[in-house]
Coordinates of C-alpha atoms and ligand atoms in Angstrom, one line a residue:
X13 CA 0.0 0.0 0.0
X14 CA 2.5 2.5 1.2
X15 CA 4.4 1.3 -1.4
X16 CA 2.7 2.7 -4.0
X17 CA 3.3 6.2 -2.8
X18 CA 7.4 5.6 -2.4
X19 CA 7.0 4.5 -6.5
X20 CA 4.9 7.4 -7.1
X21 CA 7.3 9.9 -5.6
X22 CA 10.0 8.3 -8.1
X23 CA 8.4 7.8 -10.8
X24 CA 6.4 11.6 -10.5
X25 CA 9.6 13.1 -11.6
X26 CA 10.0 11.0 -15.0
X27 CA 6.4 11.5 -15.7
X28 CA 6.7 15.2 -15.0
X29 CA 9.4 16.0 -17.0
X30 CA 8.1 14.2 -20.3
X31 CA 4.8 15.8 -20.0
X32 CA 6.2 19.3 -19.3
X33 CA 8.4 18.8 -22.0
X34 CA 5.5 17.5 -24.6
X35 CA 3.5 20.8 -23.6
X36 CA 6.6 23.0 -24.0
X37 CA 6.9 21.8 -28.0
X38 CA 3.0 21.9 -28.0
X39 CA 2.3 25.4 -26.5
X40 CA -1.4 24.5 -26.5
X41 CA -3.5 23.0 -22.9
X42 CA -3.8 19.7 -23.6
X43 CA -7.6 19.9 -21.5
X44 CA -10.2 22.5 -20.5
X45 CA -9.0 24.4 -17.6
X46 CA -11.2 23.5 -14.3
X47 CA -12.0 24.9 -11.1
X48 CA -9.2 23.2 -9.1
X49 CA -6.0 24.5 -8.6
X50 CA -3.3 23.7 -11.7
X51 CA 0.2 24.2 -10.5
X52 CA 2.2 25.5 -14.1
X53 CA 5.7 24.2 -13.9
X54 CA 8.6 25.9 -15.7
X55 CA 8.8 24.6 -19.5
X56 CA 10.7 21.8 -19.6
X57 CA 11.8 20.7 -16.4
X58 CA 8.0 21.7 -15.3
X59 CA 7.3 20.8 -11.4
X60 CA 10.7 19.6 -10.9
X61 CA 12.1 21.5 -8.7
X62 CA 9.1 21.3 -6.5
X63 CA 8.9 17.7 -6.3
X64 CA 13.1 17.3 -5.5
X65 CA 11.9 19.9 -2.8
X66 CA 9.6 18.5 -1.1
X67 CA 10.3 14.6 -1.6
X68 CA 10.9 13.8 2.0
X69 CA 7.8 15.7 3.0
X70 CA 5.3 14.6 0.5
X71 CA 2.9 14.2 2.8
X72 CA 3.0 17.5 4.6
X73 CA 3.7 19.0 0.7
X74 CA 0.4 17.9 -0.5
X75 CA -1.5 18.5 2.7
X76 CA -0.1 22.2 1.9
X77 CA -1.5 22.1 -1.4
X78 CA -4.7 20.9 -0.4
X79 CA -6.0 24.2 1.5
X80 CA -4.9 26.6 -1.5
X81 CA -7.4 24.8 -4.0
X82 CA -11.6 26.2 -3.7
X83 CA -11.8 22.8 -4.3
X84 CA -9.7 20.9 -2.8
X85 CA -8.3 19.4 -5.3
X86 CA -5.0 20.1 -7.1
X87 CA -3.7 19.0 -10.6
X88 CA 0.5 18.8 -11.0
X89 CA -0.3 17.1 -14.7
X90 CA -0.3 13.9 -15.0
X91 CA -1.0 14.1 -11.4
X92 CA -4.4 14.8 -9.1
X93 CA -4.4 15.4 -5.6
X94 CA -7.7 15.8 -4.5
X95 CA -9.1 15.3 -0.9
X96 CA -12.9 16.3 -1.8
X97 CA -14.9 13.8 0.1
X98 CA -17.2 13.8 -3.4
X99 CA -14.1 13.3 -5.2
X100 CA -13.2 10.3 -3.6
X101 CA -16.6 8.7 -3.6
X102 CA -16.2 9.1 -7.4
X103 CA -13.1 7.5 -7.6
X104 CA -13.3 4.7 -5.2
X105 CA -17.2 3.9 -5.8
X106 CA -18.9 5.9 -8.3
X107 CA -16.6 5.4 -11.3
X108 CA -14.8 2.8 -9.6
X109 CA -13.8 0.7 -13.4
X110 CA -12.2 3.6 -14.4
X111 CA -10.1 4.1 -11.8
X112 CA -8.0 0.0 -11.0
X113 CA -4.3 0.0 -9.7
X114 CA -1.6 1.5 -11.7
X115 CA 0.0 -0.9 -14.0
X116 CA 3.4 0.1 -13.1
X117 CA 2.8 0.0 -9.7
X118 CA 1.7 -3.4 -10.1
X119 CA 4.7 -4.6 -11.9
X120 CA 6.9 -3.4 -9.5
X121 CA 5.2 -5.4 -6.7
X122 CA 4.6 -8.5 -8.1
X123 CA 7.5 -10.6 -7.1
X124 CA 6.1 -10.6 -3.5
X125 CA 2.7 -9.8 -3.7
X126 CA 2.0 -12.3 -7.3
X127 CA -1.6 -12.0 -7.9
X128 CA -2.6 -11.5 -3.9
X129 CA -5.8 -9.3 -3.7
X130 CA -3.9 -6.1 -2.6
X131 CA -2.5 -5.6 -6.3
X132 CA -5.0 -8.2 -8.5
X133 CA -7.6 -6.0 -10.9
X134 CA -10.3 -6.9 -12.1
X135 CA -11.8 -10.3 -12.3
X136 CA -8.9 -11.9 -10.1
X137 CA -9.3 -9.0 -7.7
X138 CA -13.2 -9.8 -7.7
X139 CA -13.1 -13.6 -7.3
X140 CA -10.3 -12.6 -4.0
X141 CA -12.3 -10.3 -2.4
X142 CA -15.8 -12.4 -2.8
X143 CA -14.1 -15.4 -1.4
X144 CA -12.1 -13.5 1.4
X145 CA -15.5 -11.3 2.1
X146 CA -17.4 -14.2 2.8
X147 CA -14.5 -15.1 5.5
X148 CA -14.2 -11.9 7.1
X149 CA -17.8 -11.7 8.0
X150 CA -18.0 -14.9 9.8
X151 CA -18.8 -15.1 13.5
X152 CA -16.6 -17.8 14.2
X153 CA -13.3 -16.0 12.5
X154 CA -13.8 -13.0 15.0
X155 CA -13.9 -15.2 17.8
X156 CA -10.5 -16.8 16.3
X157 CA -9.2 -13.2 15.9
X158 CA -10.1 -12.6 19.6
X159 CA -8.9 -16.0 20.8
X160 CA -5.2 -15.3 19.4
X161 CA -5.2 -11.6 20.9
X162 CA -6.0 -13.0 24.1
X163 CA -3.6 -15.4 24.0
X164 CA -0.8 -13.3 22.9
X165 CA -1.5 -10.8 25.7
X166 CA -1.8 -13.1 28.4
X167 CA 1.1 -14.7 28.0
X168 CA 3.5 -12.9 26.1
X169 CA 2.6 -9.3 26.2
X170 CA 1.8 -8.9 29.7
X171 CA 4.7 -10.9 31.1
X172 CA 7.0 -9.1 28.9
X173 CA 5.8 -5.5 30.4
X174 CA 5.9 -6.5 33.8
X175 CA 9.2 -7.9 33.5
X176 CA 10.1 -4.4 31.5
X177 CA 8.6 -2.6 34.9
X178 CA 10.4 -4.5 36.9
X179 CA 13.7 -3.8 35.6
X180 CA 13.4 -0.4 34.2
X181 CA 14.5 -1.3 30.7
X182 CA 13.5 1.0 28.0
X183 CA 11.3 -0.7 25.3
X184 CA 11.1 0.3 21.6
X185 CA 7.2 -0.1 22.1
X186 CA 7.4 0.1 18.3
X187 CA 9.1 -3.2 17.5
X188 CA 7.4 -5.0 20.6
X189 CA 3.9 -4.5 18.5
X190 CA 5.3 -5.8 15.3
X191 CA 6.3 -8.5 16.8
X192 CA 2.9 -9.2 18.6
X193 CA 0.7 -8.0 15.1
X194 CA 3.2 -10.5 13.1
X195 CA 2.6 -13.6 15.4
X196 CA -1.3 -13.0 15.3
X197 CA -1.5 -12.7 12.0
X198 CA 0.8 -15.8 11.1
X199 CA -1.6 -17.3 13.7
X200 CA -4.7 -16.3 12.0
X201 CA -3.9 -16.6 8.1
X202 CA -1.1 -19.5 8.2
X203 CA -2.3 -21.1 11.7
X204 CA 1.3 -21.2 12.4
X205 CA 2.6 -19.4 15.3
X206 CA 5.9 -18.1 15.0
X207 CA 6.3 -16.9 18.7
X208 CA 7.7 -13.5 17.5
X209 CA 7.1 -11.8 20.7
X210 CA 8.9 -14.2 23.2
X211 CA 11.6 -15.1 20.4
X212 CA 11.0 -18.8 21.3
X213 CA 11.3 -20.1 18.1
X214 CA 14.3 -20.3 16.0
X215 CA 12.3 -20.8 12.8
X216 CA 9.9 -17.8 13.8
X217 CA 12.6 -15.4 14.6
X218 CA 14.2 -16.4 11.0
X219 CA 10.6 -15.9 9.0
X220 CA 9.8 -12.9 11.1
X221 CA 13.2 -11.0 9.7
X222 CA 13.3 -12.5 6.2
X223 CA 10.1 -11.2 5.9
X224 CA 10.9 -8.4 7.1
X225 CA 13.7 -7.9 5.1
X226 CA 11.8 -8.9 1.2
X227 CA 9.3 -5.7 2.2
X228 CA 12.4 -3.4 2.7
X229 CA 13.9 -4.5 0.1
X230 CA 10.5 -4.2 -2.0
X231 CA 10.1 -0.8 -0.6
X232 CA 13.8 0.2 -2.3
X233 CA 13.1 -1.3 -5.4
X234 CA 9.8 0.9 -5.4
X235 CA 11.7 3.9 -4.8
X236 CA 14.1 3.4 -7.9
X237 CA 13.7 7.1 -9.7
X238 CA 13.4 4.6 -13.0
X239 CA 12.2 1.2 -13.4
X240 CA 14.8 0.0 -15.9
X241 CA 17.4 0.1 -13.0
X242 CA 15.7 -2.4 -10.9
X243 CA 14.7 -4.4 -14.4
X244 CA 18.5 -4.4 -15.1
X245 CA 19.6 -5.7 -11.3
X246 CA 16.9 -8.1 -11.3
X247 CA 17.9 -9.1 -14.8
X248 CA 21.9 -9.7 -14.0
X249 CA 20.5 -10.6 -10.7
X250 CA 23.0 -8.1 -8.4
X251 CA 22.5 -5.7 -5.5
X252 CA 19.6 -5.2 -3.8
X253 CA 17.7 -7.5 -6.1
X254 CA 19.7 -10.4 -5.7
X255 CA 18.9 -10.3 -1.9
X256 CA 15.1 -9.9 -2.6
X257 CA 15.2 -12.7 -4.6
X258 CA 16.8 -14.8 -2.0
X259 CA 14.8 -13.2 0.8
X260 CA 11.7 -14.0 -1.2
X261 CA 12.6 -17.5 -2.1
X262 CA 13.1 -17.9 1.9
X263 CA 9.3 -16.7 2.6
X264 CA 7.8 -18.5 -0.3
X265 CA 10.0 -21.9 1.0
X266 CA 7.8 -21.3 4.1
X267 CA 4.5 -20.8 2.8
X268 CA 4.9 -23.9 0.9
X269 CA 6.2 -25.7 3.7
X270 CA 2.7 -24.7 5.7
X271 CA 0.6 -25.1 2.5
X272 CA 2.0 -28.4 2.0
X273 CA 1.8 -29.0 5.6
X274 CA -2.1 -28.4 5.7
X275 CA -3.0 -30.2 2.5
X276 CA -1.2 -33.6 4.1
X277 CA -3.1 -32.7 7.5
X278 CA -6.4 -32.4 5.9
X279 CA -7.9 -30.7 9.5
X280 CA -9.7 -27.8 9.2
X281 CA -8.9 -25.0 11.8
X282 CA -10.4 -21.4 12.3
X283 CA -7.1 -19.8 10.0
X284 CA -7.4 -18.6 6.6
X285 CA -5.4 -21.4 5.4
X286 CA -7.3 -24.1 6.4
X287 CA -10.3 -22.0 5.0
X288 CA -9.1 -21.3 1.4
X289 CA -7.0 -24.6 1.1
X290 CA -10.2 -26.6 2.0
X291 CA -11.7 -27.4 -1.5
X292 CA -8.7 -28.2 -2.6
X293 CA -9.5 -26.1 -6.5
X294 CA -6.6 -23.8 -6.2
X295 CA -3.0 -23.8 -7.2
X296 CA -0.5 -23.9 -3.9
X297 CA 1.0 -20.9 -6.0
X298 CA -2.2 -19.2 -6.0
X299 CA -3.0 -19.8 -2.7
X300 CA 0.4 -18.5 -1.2
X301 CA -0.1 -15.3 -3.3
X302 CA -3.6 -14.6 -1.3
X303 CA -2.0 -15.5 2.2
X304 CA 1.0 -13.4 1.6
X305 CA -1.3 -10.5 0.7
X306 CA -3.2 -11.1 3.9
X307 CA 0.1 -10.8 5.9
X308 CA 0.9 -7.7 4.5
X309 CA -2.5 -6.1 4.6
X310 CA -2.6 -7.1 8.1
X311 CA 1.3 -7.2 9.5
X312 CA 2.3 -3.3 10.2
X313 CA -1.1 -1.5 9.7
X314 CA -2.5 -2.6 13.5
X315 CA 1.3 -2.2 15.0
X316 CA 1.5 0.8 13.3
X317 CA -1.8 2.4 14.3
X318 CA -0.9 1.5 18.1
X319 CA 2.6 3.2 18.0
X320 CA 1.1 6.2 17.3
X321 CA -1.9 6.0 19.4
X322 CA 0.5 5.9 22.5
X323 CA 2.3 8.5 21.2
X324 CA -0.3 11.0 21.0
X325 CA -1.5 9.5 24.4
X326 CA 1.7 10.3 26.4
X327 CA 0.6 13.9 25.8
X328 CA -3.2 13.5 26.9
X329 CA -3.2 12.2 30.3
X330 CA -7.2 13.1 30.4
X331 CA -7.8 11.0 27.3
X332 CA -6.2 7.9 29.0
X333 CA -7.8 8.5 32.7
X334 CA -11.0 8.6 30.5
X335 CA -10.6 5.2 28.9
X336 CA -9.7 4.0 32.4
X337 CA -13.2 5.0 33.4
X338 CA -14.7 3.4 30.5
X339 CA -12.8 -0.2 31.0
X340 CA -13.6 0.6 34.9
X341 CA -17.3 0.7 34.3
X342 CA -17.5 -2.0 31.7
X343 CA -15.9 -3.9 34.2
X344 CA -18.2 -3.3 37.0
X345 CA -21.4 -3.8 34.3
X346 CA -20.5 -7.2 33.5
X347 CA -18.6 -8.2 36.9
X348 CA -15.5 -9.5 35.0
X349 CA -12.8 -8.5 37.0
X350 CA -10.5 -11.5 36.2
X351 CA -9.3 -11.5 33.1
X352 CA -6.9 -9.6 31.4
X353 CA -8.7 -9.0 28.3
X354 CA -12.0 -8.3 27.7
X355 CA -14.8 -9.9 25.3
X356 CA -15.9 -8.9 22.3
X357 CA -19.2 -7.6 24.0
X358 CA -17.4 -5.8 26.6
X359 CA -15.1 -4.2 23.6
X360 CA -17.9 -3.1 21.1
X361 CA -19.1 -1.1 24.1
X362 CA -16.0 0.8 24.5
X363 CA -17.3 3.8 22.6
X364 CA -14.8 6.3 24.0
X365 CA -11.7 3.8 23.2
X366 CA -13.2 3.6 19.7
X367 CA -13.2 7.6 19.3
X368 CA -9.6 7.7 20.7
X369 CA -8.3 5.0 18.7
X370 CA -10.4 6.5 15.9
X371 CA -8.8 10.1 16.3
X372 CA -5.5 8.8 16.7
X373 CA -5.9 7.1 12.9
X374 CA -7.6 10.4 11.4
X375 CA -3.9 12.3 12.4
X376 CA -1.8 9.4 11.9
X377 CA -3.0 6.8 9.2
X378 CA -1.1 3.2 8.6
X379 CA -1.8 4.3 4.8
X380 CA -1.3 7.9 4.4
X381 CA -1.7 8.0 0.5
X382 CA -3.5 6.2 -1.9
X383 CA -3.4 6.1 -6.0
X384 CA -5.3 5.1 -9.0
X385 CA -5.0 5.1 -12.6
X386 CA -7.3 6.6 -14.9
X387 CA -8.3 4.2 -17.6
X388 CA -9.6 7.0 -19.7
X389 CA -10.3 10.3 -19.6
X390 CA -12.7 11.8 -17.2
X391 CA -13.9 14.5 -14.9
X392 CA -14.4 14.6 -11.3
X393 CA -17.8 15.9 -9.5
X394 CA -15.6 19.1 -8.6
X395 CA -15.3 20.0 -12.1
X396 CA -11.3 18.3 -12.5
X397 CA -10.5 17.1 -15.8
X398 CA -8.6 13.9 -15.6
X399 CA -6.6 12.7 -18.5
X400 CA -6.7 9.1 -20.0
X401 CA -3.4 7.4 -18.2
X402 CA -3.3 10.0 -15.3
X403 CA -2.5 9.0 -11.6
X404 CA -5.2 9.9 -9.4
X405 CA -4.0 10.4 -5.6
X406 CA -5.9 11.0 -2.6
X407 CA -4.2 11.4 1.1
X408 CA -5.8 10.4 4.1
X409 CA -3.6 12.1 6.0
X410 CA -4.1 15.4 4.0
X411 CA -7.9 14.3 4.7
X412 CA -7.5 13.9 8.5
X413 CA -6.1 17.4 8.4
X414 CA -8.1 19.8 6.5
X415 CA -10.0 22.3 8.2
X416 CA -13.0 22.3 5.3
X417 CA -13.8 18.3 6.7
X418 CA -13.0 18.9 10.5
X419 CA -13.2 22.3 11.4
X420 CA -11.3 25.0 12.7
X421 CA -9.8 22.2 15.5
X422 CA -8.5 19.7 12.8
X423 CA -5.2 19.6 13.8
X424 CA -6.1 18.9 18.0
X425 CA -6.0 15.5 18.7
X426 CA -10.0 15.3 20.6
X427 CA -12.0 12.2 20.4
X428 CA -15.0 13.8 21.8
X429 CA -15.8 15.0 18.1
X430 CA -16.8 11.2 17.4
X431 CA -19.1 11.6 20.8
X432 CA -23.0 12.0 20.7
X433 CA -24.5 11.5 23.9
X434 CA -21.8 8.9 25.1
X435 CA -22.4 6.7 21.8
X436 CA -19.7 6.6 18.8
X437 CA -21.1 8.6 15.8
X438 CA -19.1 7.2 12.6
X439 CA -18.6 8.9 9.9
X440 CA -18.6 8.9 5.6
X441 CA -15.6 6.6 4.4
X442 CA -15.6 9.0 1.7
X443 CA -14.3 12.0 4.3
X444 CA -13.1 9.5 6.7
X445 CA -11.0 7.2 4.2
X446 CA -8.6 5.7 6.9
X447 CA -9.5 2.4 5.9
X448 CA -10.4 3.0 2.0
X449 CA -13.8 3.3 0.3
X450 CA -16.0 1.8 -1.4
X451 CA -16.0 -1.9 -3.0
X452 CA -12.3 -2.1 -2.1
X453 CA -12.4 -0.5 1.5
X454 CA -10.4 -2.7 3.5
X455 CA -11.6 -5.9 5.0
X456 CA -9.8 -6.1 8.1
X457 CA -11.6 -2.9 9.2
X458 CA -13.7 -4.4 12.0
X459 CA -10.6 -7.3 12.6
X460 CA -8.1 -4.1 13.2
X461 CA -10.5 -2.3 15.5
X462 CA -11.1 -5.6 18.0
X463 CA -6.9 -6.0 17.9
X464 CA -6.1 -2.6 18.9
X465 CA -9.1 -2.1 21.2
X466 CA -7.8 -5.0 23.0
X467 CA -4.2 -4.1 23.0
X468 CA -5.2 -0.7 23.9
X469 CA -7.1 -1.4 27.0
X470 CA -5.1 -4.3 28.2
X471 CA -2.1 -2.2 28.5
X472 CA -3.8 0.9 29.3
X473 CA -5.4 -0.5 32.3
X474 CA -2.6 -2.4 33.4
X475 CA 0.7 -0.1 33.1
X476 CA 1.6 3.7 32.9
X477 CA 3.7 4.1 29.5
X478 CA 6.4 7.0 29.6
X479 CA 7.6 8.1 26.1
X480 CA 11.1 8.7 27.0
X481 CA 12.2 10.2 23.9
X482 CA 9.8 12.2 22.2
X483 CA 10.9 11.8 18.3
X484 CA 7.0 11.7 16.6
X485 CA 8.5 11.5 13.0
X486 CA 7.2 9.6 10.1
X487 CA 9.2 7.1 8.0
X488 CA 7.7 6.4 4.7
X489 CA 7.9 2.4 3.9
X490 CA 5.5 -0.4 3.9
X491 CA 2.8 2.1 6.2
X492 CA 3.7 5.6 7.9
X493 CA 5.8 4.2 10.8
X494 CA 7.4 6.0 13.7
X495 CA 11.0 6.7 12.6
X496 CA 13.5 5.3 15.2
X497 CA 10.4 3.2 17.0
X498 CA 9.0 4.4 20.3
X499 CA 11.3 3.9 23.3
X500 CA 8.9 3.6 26.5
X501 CA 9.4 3.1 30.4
X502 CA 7.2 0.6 31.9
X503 CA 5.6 1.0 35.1
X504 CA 3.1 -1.7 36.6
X505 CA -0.1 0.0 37.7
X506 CA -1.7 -1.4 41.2
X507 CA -5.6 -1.3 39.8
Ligands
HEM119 C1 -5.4 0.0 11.4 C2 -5.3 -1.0 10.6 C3 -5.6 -1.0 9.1 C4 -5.7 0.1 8.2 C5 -5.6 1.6 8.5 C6 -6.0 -0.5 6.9 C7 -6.2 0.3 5.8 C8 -6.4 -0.2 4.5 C9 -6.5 0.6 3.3 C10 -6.3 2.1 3.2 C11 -6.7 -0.3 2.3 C12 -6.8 0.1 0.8 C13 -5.5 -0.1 0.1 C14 -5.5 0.2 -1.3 O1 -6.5 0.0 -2.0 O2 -4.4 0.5 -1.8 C15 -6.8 -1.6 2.8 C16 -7.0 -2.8 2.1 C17 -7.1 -4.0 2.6 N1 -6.9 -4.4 4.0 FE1 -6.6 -3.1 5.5 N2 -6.0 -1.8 7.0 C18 -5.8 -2.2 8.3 C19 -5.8 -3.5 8.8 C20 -6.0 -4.6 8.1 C21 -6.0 -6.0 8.7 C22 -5.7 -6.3 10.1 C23 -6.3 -6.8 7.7 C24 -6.4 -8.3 7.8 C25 -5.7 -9.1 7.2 C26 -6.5 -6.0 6.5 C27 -6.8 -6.5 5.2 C28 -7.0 -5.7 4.1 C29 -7.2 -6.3 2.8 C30 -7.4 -7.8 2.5 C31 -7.3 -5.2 1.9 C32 -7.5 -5.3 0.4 C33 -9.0 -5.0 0.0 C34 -9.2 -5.0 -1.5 O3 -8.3 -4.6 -2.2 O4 -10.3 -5.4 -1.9 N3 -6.3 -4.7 6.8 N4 -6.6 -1.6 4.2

């Protein structure tokens, strides 16, 4: 996902400076002129120098833009920024065949993502998402979802904080929720447990960093300013492509091993592999394509949602007496003092933890940028011409941020705005596009929100959290990680 944006940023500057330099020796608009802001470029080398500028900051660059447009929407030909709520709904929903993943973006990707749902168009993407819709709905894989978090906080989180507390060591909180999101979601889509967290397992610790180490080295390859130079390393096989190739051939060696593993077994379990495997239609290459997708929708979004969440929390000591309250009276409602995590009930009626966690994602998305490419021309409800071929990019972090969807207070971090008498209002994808709109809005919406309400709240409840170093900067790679983690002090809480 976040991926796209890195190859956008490189490959902006080729596109840029061929259709700059096409106008130039044209002299003539190539479309009507709309209501939206245009950004002219110099002849020739047209937004160039803006784009070498501001390529570290894109984010904060195009949530500049956004404001200066009436509309706000903003076209750097062949590109369109827009973060109009109506917009979006026309892009993701509306006129949602015009508008599949770029091509180029696709190509780049494929060696670990293959034909997995997160890049497939089309009728591969359709057949993925019916299949995996039908899975994401059911009861019992909810309960599954629940079953693992419990287990993984129980007896790995918990015990590691206390021990933490107990020593006074300084935790990068970052890495320590990687490690958890990765074992649950080995646990849910592999049923294989790789015991990430308590680095008990040898073979875990090795498919945890190889992994690890093919999306980096994805992520690099994405950020080539030309394509040809990763086709030519890939091609003589040297560099950074040689070790993605060897990285990759490690992962897909152990999604084989546990495709293999459950075909022989012929048990069915609550994981996606046992689900997808069962009929026994699909190719093993297929198949490892749609569980490797699964991992890396699922494996840094949650992890790094959470980072950020305690981030903005070490700064709003209200917020977090607040939640205590709320897990407090939940507690007292149901008389479960015992366990260390709560149901699913007892979760869904965390309306305030919602907001918070909700806020937290409006400032800091997982996914802070998504694009599309236009299959022909077009125009958007706002009156934007888009041109047959032409990227199409909206931000949901520009979104979270723009005064003319949130108000005067869009930059303050408040999750009373999501409040109505006590009860969680949601809002519009299309405004609120966190998680995507439309048919290809994510599917591990409601999954995400029970893993980091649960996280949330068991750690919340049961330790104080001191940032120790207050660093709050983005990285750009897979998602919109903390740069440098989060170191944290742990202290034990008497409840
Ligand atoms: C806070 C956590 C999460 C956020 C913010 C998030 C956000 C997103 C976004 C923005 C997309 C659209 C990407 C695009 O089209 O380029 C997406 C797609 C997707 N997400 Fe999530 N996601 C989260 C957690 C999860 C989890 C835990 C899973 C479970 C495995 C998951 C599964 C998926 C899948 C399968 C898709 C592809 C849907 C499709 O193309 O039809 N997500 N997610």
């Amino acid at each position: 996902m976040e991926l796209s944006l890195l190859l956008l940023i490189s490959s902006i500057l080729l596109l840029s400076f061929f259709y700059r330099t096409f106008l130039f020796f044209k002299r003539a608009p190539l479309l009507k002129p709309t209501k939206s802001t245009v950004l002219e470029g110099y002849p020739i080398i047209g937004n160039l120098p803006l784009f070498i500028k501001n390529r570290r900051r894109i984010l904060d660059w195009v949530a500049e833009l956004i404001p200066t447009s009436p509309t706000g929407t903003v076209t750097v030909a062949p590109i369109v920024f827009t973060a109009n709520p109506s917009n979006v709904e026309h892009l993701a929903r509306t006129n949602f065949d015009n508008y599949p993943k770029a091509d180029d973006v696709v190509a780049t990707l494929h060696d670990f993502f293959g034909r997995g749902i997160l890049i497939a168009n089309g009728e591969e993407w359709r057949f993925q998402r019916k299949a995996a819709s039908f899975e994401f709905n059911t009861k019992s894989l909810r309960a599954f979802v629940l079953d693992k978090v419990r287990h993984e906080t129980v007896h790995r989180l918990i015990p590691l904080l206390k021990r933490a507390g107990r020593s006074g060591e300084v935790l990068d909180l970052q890495d320590v929720l990687e490690r958890f999101a990765f074992d649950n979601i080995c646990s849910l889509v592999f049923g294989e447990d790789p015991k990430c967290l308590s680095r008990e397992s040898e073979e875990g610790e090795k498919f945890y960093h190889v992994f690890h180490e093919a999306s980096e080295l994805i992520v690099q390859r994405a950020m080539r300013p030309f394509s040809l130079i990763w086709k030519l390393g890939k091609w003589l096989d040297i560099g950074s492509e040689k070790r993605l190739r060897k990285s990759l051939e490690i992962v897909h060696g152990f999604v084989d091993k546990f495709i293999r593993s459950r075909r022989e077994q012929i048990r069915g379990g609550g994981d996606f592999l046992s689900r997808f495997a069962a009929d026994g239609t699909r190719s093993d290459e297929f198949i490892r394509d749609i569980l490797i997708s699964f991992v890396l929708a699922g494996r840094d979004t949650t992890p790094t949602a959470l980072t950020w969440f305690f981030w903005v929390l070490s700064s709003k000591p209200e917020v977090v007496e607040k939640i205590r309250e709320e897990i407090k009276s939940i507690r007292s409602r149901h008389g479960n003092y015992d366990s260390e995590v709560l149901t699913l009930d007892q979760l869904r009626e965390m309306g305030y933890l919602h907001a918070a966690v909700s806020e937290s994602l409006r400032l800091y998305p997982p996914v802070p940028l998504l694009l599309r490419k236009s299959k022909g021309e077009d125009e958007l409800p706002d009156g934007t011409r888009v041109g047959k071929g032409w990227t199409v990019m909206y931000s949901p972090y520009a979104m979270g941020r723009a005064e003319g969807i949130w108000g005067q207070d869009c930059g303050e971090f408040r999750p009373e705005r999501w409040m109505e008498d006590e009860v969680f209002q949601p809002t519009s994808p299309f405004r609120y596009t966190v998680f995507h709109a439309g048919p290809r809005m994510c599917l591990g919406k409601d999954m995400a929100y029970i893993q980091m309400k649960a996280v949330a709240a068991s750690i919340l409840e049961a330790f104080e959290v001191e940032v120790v170093e207050k660093r709050g900067k983005y990285q750009l790679s897979m998602t919109m990680r903390m740069e440098g983690g989060l170191p944290v002090r742990i202290q034990e809480r008497s409840i």
